[in-house]
Tab-separated table of C-alpha atoms in Angstrom:
chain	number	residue	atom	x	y	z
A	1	UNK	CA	12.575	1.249	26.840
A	2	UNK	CA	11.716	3.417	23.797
A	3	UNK	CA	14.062	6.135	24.629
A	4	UNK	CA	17.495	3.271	24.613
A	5	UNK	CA	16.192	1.948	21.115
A	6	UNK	CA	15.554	5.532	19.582
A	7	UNK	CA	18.908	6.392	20.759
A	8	UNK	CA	20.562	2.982	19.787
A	9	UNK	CA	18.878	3.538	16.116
A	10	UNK	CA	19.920	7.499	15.791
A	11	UNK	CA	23.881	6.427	15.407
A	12	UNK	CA	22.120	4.459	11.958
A	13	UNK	CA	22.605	5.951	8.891
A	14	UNK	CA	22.422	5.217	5.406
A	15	UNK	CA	24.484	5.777	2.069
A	16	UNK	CA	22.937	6.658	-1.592
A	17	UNK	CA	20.517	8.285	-0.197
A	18	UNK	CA	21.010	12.060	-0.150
A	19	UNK	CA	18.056	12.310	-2.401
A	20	UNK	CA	15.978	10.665	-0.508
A	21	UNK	CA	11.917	11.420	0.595
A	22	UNK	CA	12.206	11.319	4.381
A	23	UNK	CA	8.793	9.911	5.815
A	24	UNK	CA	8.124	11.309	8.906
A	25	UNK	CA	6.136	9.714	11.943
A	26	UNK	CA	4.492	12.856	12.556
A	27	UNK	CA	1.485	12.226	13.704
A	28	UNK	CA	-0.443	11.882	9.746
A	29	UNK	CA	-0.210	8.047	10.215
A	30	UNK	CA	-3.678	6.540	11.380
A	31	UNK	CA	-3.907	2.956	13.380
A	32	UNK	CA	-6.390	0.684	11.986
A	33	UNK	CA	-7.123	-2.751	13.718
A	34	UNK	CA	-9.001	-5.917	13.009
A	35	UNK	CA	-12.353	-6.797	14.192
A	36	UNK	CA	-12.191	-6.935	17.625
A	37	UNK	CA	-8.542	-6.952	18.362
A	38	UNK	CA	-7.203	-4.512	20.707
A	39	UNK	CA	-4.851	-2.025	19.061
A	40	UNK	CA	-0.984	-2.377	19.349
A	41	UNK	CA	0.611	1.023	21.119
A	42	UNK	CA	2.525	3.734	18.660
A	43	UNK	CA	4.832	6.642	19.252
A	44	UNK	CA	5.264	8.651	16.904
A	45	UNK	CA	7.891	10.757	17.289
A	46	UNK	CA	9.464	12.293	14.143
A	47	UNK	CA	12.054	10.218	12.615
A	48	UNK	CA	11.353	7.347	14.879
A	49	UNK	CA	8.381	5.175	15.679
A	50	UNK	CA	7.893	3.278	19.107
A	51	UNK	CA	5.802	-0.121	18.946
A	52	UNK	CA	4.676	-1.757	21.561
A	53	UNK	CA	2.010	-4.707	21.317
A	54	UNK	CA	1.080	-7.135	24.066
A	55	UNK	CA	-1.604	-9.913	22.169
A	56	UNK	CA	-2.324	-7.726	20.029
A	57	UNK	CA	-2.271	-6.692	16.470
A	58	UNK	CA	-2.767	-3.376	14.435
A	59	UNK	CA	-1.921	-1.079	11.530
A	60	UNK	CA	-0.671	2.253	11.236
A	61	UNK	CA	-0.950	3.887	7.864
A	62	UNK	CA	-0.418	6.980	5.839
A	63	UNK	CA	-0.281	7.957	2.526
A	64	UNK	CA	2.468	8.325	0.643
A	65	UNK	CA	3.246	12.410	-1.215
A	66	UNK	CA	2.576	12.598	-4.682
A	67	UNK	CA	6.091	13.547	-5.248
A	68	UNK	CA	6.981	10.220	-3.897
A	69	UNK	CA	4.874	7.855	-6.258
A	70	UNK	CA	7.545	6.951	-8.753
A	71	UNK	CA	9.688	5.863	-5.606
A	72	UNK	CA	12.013	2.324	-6.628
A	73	UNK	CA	13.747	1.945	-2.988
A	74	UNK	CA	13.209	2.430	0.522
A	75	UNK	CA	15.276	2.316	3.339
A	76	UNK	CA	14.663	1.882	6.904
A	77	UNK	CA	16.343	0.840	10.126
A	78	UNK	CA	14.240	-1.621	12.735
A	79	UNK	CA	15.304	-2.844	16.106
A	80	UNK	CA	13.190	-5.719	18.424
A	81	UNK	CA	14.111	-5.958	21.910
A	82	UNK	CA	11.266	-8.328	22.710
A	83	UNK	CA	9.134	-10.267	19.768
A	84	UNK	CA	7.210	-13.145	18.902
A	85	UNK	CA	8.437	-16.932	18.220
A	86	UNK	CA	8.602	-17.958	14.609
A	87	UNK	CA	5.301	-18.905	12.939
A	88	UNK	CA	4.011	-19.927	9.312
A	89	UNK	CA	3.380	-16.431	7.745
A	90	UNK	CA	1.401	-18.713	5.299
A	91	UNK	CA	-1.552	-19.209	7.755
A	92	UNK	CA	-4.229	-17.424	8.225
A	93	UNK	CA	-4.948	-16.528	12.466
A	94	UNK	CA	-1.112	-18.441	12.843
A	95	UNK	CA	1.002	-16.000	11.505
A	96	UNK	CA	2.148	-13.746	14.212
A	97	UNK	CA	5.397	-11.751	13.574
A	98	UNK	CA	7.355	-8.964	15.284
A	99	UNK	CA	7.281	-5.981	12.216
A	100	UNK	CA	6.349	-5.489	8.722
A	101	UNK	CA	6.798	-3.035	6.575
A	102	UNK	CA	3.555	-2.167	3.775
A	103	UNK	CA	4.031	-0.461	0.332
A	104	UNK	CA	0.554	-0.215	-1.280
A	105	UNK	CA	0.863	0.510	-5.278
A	106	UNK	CA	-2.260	0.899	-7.675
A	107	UNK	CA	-2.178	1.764	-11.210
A	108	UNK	CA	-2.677	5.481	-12.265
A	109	UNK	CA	-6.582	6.007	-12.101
A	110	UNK	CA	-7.076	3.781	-8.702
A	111	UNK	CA	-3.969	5.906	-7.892
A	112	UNK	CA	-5.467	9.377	-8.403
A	113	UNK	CA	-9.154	8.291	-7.213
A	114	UNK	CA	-8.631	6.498	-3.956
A	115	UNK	CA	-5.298	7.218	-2.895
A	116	UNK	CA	-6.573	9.645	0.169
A	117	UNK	CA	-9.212	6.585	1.285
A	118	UNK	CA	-7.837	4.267	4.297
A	119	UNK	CA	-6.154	1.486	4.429
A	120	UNK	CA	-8.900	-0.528	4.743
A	121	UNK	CA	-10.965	0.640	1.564
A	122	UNK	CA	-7.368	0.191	-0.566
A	123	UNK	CA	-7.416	-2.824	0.295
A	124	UNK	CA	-11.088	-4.172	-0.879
A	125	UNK	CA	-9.706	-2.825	-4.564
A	126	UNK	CA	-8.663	-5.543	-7.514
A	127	UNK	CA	-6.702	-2.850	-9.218
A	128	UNK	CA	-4.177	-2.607	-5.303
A	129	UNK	CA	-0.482	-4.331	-5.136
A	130	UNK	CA	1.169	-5.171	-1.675
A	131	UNK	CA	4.673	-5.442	-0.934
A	132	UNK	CA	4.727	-6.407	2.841
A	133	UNK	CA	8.478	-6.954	3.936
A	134	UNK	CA	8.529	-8.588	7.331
A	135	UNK	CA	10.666	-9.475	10.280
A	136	UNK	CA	9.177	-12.746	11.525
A	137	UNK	CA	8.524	-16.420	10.314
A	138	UNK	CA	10.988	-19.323	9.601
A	139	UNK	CA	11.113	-18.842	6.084
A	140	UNK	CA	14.507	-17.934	4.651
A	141	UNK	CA	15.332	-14.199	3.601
A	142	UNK	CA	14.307	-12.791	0.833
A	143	UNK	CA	11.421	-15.703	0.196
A	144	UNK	CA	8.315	-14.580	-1.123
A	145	UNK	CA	4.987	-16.279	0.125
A	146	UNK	CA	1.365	-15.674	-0.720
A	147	UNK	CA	-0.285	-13.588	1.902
A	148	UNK	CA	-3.077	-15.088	3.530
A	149	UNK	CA	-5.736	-12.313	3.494
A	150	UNK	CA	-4.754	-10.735	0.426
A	151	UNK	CA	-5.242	-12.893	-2.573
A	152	UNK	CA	-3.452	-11.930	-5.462
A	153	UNK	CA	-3.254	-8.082	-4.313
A	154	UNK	CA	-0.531	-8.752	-2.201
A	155	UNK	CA	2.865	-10.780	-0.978
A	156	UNK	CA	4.839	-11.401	2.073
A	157	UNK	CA	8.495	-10.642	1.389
A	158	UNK	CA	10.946	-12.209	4.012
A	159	UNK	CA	13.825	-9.670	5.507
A	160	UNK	CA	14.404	-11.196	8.657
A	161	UNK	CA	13.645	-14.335	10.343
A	162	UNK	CA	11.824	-14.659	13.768
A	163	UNK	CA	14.367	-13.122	16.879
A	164	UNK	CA	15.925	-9.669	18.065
A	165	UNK	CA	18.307	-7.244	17.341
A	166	UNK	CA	18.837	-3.861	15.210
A	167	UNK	CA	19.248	-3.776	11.254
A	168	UNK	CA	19.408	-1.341	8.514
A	169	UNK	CA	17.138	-2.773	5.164
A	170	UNK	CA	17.522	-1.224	1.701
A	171	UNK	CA	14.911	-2.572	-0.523
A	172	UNK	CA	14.565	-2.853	-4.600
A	173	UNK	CA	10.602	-2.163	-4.568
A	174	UNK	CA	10.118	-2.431	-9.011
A	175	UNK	CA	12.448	-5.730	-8.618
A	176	UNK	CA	9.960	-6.975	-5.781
A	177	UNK	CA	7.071	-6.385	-7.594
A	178	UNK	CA	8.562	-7.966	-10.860
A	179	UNK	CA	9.467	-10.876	-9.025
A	180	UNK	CA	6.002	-10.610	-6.917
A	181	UNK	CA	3.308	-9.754	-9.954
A	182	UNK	CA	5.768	-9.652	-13.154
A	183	UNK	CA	5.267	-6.066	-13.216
A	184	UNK	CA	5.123	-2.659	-11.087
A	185	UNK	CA	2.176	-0.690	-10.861
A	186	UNK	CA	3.059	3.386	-11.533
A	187	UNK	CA	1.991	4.560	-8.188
A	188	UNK	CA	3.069	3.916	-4.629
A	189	UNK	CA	0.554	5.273	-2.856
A	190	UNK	CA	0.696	4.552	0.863
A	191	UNK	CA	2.853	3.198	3.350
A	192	UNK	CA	1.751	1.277	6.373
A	193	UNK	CA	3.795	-0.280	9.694
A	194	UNK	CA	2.236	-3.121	11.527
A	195	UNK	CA	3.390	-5.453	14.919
A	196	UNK	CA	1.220	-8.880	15.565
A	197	UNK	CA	1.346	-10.721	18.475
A	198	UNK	CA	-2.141	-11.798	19.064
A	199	UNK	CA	-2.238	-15.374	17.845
A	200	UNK	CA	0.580	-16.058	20.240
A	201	UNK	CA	-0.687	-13.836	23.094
A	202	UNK	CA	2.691	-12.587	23.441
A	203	UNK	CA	5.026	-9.167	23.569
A	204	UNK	CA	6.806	-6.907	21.200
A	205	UNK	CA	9.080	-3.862	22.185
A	206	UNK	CA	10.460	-2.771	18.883
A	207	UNK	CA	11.678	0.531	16.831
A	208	UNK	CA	11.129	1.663	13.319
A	209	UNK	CA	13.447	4.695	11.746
A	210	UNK	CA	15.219	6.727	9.413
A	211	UNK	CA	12.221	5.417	6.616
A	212	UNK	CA	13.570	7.091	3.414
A	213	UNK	CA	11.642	6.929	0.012
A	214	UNK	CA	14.013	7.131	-3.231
């Protein structure tokens, strides 16, 4: 199964972005679940990641270069070939979907002082921003809603309602976070991939590539 969607999303490519920061899945990216939730299954495997989650939900995270942190787009191609029905990304243990897609900004001094610390520690910090675009939910594209474990910190933004298929996403991030917090914080720091089918106990067979940083 992961071998036809790597080689379905390998004839994607993308245009402006020559420049680009490639962001490998090469093995750097940690999973990091959720109390005691069995972990979703990851293959990293250069340009392409595998996901496979069966009731299950997880995170896998890394940190984004340096050289990256002024970043203003990303690009990425996705493909589901089994997810989740549509749910209210609004509620809290409801809110199932079949991807998303994390960029985790901070202002400069949170930046430089905790941008090596996990996921999970980012998180717990006032001073962290959260794009999260997803592929799930009934809302329409390109709604923003208030996430439902993050507070303030962090928004769900909608690229693709619940169902399958393969698609290329080019994303605005500063226009995001204007529209999400009225302003962008200097630093992206991290970058994190997550699947979530617990709440439904059902499957997801899905592919995440070409993620490009510009």
């Amino acid at each position: 199964m992961f071998r036809s969607l790597f080689l379905a999303l390998a004839c994607v490519s993308f245009s402006g972005v020559a420049h680009a920061q490639a962001i490998t899945f090469d093995g750097s990216w940690k999973e990091q679940g959720f109390f005691n939730f069995f972990s979703n299954d990851y293959i990293q495997s250069g340009d392409a990641l595998g996901v496979r989650s069966d009731g299950t939900v997880s995170v896998l995270y890394r940190p984004v270069p340096q050289g990256s942190w002024s970043a203003s787009k990303a690009n990425w191609a996705w493909q589901v070939a089994e997810g989740v029905p549509a749910t209210d990304l609004t509620q809290r243990g409801g809110d199932d979907r079949n991807l998303a897609m994390y960029f985790v900004f901070a202002d400069q001094e949170t930046a430089e002082n905790l941008s090596k610390r996990s996921l999970r520690r980012l998180l717990r910090n006032k001073n962290i921003r959260v794009l999260a675009y997803v592929w799930g939910g009934h809302a329409a594209r390109g709604d923003i809603l208030p996430s439902p474990y993050l507070d303030t910190r962090g928004v769900t933004v909608i690229r693709r309602g619940a169902g399958l298929g393969a698609f290329s996403e080019q994303v605005d991030l500063d226009r995001d976070l204007r529209r999400a917090f009225g302003a962008r914080p200097p630093a992206l720091i991290g970058v994190a991939v997550s699947a979530d089918s617990d709440d439904t106990d059902t499957k997801i067979s899905a592919t995440i590539s070409g993620l490009r940083l510009d």
